[in-house]
PDB file of C-alpha atoms in Angstrom:
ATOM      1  CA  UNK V  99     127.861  -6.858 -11.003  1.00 41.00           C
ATOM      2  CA  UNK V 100     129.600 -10.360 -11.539  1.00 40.00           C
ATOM      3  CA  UNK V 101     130.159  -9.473 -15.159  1.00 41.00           C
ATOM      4  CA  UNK V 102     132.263  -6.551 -13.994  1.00 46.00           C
ATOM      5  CA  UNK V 103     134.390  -7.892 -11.426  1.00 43.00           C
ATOM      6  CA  UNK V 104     135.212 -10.593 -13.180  1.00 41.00           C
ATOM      7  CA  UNK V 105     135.978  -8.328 -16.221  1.00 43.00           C
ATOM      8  CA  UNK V 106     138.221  -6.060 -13.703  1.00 47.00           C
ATOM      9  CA  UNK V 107     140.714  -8.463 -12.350  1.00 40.00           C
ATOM     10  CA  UNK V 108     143.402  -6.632 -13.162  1.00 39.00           C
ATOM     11  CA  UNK V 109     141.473  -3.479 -10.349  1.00 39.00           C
ATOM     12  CA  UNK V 110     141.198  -6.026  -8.109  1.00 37.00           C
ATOM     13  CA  UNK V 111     142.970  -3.325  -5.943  1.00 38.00           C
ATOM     14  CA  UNK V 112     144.298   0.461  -6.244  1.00 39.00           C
ATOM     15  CA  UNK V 113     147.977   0.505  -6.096  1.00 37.00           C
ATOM     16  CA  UNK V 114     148.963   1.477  -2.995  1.00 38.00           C
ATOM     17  CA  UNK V 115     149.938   5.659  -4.134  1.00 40.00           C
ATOM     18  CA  UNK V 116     146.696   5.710  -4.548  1.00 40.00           C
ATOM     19  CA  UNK V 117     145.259   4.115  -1.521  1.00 42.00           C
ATOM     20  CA  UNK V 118     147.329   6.750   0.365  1.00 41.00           C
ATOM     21  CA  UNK V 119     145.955   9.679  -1.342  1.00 40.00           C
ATOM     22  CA  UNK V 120     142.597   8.364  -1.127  1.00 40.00           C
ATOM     23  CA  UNK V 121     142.806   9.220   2.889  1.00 42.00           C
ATOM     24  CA  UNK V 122     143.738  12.508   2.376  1.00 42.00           C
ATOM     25  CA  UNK V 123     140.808  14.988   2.589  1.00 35.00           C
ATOM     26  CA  UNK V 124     140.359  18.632   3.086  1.00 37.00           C
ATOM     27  CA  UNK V 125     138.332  17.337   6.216  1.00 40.00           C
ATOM     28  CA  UNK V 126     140.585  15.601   8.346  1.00 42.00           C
ATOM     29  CA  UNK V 127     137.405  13.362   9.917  1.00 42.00           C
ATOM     30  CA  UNK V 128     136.013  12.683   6.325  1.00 47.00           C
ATOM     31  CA  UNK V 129     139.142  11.307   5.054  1.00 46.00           C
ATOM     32  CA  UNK V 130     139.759   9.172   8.012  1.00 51.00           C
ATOM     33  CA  UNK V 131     136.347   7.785   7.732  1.00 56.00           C
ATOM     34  CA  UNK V 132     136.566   6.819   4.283  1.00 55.00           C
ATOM     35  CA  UNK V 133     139.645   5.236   4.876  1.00 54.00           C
ATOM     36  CA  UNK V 134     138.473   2.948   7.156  1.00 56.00           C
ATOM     37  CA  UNK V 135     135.342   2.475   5.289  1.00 56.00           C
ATOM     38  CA  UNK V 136     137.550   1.601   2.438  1.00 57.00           C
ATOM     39  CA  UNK V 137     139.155  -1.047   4.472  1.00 56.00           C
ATOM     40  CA  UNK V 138     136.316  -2.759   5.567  1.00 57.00           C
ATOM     41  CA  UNK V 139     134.549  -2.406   1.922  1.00 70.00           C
ATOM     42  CA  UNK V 140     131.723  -0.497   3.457  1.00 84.00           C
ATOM     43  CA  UNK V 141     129.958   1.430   0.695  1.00 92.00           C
ATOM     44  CA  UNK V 142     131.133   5.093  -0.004  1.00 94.00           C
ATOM     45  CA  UNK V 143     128.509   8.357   0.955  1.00 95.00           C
ATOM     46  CA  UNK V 144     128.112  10.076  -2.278  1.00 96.00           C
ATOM     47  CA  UNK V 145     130.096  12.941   0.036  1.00 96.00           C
ATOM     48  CA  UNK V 146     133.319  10.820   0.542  1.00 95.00           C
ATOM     49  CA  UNK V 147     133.018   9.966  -3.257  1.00 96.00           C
ATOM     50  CA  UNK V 148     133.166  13.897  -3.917  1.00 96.00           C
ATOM     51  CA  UNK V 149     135.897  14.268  -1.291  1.00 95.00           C
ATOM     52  CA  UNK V 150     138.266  12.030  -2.184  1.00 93.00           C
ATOM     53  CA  UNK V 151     138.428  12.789  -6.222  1.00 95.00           C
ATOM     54  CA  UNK V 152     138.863  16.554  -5.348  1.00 94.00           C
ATOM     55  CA  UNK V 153     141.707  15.621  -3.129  1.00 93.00           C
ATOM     56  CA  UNK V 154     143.456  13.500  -6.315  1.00 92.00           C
ATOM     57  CA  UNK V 155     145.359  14.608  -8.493  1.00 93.00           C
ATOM     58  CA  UNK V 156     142.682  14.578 -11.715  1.00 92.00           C
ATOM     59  CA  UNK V 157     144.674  12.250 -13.410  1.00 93.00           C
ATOM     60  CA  UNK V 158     143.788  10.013 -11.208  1.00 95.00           C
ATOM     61  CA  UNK V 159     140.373   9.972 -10.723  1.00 96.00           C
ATOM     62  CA  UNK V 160     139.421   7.289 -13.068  1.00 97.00           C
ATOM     63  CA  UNK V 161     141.808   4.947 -11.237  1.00 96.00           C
ATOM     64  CA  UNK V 162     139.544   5.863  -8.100  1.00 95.00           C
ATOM     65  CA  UNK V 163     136.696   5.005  -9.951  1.00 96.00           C
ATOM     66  CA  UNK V 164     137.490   1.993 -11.315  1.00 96.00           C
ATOM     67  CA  UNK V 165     139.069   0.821  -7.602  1.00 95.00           C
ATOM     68  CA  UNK V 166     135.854   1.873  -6.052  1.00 96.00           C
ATOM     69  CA  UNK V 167     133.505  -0.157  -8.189  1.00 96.00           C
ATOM     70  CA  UNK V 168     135.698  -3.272  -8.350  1.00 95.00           C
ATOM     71  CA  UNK V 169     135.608  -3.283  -4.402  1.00 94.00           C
ATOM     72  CA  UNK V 170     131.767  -2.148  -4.497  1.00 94.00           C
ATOM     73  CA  UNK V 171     132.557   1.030  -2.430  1.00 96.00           C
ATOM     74  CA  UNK V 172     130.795   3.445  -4.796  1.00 97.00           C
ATOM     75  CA  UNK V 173     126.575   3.078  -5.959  1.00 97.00           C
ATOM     76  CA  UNK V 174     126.058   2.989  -9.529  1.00 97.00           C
ATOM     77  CA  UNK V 175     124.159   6.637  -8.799  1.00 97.00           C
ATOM     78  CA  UNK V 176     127.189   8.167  -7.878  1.00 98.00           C
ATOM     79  CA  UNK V 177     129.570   6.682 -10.352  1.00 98.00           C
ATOM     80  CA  UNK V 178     126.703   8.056 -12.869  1.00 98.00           C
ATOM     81  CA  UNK V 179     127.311  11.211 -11.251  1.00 97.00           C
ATOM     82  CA  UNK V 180     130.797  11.464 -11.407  1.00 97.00           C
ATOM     83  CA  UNK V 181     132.552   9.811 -14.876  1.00 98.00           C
ATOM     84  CA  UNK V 182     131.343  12.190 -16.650  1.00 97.00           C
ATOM     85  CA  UNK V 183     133.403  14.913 -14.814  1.00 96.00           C
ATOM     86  CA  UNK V 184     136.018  12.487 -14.031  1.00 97.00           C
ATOM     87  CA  UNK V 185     136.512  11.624 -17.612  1.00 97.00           C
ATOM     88  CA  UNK V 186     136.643  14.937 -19.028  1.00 95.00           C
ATOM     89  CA  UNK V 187     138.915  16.461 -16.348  1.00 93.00           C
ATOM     90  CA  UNK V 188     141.497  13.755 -16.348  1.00 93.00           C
ATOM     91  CA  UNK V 189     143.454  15.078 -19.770  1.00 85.00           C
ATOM     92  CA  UNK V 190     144.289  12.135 -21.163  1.00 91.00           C
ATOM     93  CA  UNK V 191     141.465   9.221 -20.073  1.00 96.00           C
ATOM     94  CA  UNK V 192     142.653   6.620 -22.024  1.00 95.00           C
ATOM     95  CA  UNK V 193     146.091   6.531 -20.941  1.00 93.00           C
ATOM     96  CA  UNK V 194     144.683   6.810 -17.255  1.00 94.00           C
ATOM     97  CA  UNK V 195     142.382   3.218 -17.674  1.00 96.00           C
ATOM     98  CA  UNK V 196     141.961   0.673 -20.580  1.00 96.00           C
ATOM     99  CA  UNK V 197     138.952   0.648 -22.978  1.00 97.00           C
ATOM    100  CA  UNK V 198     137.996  -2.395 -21.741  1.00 97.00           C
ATOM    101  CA  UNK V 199     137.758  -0.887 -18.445  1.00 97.00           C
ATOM    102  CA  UNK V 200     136.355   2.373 -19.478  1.00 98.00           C
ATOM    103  CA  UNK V 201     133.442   0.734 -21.753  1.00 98.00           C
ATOM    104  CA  UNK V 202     132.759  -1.536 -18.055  1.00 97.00           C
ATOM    105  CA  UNK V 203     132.345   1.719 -16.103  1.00 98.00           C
ATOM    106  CA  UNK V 204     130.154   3.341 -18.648  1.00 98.00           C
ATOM    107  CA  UNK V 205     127.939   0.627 -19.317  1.00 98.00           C
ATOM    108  CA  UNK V 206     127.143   0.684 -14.957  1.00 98.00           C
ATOM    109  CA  UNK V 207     126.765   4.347 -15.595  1.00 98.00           C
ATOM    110  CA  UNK V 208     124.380   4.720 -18.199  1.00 98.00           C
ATOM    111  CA  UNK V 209     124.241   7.295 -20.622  1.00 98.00           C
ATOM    112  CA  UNK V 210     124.787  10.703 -18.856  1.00 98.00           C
ATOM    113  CA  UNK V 211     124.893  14.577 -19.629  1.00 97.00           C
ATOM    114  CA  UNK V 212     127.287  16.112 -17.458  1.00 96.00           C
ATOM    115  CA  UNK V 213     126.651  13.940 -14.931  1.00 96.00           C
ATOM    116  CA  UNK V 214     122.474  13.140 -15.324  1.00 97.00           C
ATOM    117  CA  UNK V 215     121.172  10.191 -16.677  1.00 97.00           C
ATOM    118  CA  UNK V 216     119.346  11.059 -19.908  1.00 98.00           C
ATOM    119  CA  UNK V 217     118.147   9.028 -23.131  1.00 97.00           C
ATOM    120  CA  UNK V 218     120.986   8.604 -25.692  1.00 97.00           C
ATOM    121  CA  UNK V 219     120.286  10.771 -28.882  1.00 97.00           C
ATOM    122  CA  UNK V 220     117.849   9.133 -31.458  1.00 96.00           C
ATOM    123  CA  UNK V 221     120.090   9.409 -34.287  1.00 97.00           C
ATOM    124  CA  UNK V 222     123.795   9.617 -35.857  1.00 98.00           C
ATOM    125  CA  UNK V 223     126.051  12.195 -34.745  1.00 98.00           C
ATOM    126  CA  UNK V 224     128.593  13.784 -37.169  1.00 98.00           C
ATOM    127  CA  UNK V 225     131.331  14.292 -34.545  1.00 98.00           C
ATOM    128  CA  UNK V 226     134.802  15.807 -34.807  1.00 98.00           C
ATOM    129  CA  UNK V 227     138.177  15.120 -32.968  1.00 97.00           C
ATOM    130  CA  UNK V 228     141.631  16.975 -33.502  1.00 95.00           C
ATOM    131  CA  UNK V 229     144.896  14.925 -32.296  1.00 94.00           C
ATOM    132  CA  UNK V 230     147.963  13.123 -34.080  1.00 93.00           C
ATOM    133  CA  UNK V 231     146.850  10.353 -36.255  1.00 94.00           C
ATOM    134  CA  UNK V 232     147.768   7.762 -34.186  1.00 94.00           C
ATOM    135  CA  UNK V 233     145.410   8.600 -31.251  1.00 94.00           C
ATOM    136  CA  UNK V 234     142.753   9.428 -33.812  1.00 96.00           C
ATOM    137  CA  UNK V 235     140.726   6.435 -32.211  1.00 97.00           C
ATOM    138  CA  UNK V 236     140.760   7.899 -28.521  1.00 97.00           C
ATOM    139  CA  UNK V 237     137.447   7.988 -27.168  1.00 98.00           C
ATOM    140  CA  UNK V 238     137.066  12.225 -26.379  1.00 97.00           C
ATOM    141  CA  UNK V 239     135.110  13.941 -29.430  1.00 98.00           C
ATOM    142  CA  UNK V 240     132.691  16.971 -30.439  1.00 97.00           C
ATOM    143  CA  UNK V 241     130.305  18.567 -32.602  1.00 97.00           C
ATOM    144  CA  UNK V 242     132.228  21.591 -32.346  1.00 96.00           C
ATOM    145  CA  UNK V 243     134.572  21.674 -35.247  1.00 96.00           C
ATOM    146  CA  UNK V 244     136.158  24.994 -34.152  1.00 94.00           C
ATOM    147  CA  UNK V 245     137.411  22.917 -30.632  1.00 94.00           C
ATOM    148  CA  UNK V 246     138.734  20.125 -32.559  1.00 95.00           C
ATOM    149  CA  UNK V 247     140.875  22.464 -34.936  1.00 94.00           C
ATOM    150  CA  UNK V 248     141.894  24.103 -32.140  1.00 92.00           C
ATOM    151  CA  UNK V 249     143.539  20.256 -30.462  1.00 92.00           C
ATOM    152  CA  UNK V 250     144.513  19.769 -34.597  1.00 93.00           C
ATOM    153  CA  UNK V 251     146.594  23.004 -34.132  1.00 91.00           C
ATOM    154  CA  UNK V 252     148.478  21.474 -31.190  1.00 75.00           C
ATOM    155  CA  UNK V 253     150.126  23.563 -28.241  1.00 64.00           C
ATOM    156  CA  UNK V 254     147.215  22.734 -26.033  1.00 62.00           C
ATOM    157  CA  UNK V 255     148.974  21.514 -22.636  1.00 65.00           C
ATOM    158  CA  UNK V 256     151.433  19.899 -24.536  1.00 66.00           C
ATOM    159  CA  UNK V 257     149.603  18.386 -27.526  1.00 70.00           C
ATOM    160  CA  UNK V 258     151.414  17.719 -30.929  1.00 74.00           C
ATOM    161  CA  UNK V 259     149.681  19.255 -33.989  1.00 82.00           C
ATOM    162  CA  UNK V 260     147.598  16.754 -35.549  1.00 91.00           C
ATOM    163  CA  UNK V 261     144.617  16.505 -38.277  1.00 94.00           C
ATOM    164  CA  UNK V 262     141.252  17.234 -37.989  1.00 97.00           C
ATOM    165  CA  UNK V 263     139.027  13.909 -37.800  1.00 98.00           C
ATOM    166  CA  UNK V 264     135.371  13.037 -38.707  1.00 98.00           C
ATOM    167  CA  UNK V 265     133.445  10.043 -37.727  1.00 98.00           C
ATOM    168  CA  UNK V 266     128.886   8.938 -37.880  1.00 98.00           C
ATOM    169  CA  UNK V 267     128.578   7.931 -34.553  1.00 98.00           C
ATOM    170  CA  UNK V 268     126.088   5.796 -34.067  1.00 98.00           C
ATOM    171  CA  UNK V 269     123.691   6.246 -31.036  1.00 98.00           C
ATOM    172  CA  UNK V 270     124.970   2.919 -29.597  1.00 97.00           C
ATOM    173  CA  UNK V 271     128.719   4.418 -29.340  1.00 98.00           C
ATOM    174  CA  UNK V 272     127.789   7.324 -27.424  1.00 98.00           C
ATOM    175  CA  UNK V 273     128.994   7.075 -23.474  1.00 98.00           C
ATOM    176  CA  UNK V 274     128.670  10.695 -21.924  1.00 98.00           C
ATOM    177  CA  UNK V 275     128.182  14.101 -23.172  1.00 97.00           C
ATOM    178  CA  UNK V 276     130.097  16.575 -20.769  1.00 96.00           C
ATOM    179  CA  UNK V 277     130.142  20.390 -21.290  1.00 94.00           C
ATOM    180  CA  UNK V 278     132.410  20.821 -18.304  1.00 89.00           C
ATOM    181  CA  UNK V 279     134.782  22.297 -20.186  1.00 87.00           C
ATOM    182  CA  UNK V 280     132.704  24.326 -22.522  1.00 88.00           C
ATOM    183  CA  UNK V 281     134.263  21.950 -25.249  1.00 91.00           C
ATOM    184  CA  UNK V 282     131.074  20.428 -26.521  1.00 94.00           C
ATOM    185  CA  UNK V 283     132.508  16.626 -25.816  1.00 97.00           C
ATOM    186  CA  UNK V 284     131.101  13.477 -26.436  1.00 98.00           C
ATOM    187  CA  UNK V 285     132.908  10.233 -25.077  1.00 98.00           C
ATOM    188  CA  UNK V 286     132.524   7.948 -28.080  1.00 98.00           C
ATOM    189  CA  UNK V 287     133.520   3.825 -28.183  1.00 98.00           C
ATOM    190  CA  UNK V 288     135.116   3.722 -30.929  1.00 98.00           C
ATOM    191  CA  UNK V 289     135.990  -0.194 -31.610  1.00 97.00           C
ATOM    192  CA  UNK V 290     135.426  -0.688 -35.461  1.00 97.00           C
ATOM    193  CA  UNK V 291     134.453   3.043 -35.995  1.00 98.00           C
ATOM    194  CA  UNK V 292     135.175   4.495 -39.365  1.00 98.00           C
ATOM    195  CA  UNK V 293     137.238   7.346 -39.179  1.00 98.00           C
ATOM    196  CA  UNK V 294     138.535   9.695 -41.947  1.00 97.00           C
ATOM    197  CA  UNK V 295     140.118  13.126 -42.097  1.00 96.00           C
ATOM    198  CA  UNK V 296     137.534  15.989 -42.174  1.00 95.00           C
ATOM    199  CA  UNK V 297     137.665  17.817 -45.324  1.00 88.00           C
ATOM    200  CA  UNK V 298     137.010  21.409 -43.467  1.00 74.00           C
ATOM    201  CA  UNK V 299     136.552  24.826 -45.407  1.00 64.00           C
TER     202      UNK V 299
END
């Protein structure tokens, strides 16, 4: 998409730790090809897409991502497929890629549930998120208000303590819902969202 690559300048190529551990592969022959499919920018098999992000580190599996569509090595099916996943397994997404660049992948991708295209729900969302005020506007939140006390309480692989946060989503700001991680999560825009501190019995 024009739109895209034009957006994604600053992809216009995965730094070159990550080109290296693209080629590594559980399947010697797998990796190899995808390598050199890489090289020539010959589209991905949605099998080499699967290889390669189990072989990453899951931090950086959005950088993969983004590399892949810049280049046009992955189908908009697959990349469908896969942020959901991606997203929720990398820990901290938005530290791994921009907004800018996330809302880009997302709108190729469609609205998914864990990893299927589906409609977007029909109405506002009261949805949840526990962190440290100042990365109260991260994009990873839930209708499960006993998961985001538990991230308010802090402790989880690393996490400060933090508050308890409440936003109405509108349908329009909802990018993925992933249940991956049996944490109920919704990947929310959140440019210009109100947010306030959940007042929580």
């Amino acid at each position: 998409m024009p739109a895209s690559s034009a957006t994604m300048t600053a992809w216009h190529r995965p730094p070159p730790p990550l080109q290296a551990r693209i080629s590594r592969s559980r399947s010697r022959s797998t990796s190899e090809n995808s390598s050199r499919k890489c090289a020539r920018g010959t589209l991905l098999s949605a099998d080499e897409v699967d290889t390669a992000l189990l072989q990453l580190p899951r931090a950086d599996g959005p950088l993969l991502l983004a590399a892949a569509h810049v280049h046009h090595l992955i189908t908009e099916t697959d990349l469908a497929r896969t942020i959901g996943e991606t997203w929720a397994m990398a820990e901290y997404p938005d530290r791994q890629l921009g907004h800018d660049v996330w809302r880009i992948l997302f709108a190729v991708a469609g609205y998914t549930h864990d990893g299927l295209p589906v409609p977007r729900p029909e109405k506002q969302l009261r949805l949840f998120r526990g962190e440290a005020a100042e990365r109260r506007g991260d994009w990873s939140w839930t209708d499960d208000q006993d998961t985001a006390r538990r991230y308010a309480a802090g402790g989880l692989r690393g996490r400060p303590a933090g508050r308890v946060w409440t936003a109405l989503v509108e349908p329009g700001r909802l990018l993925a819902r992933n249940t991956v991680r049996e944490e109920s999560e919704y990947v929310v825009d959140t440019k210009g969202l109100r947010i306030a501190e959940a007042a929580l019995a």
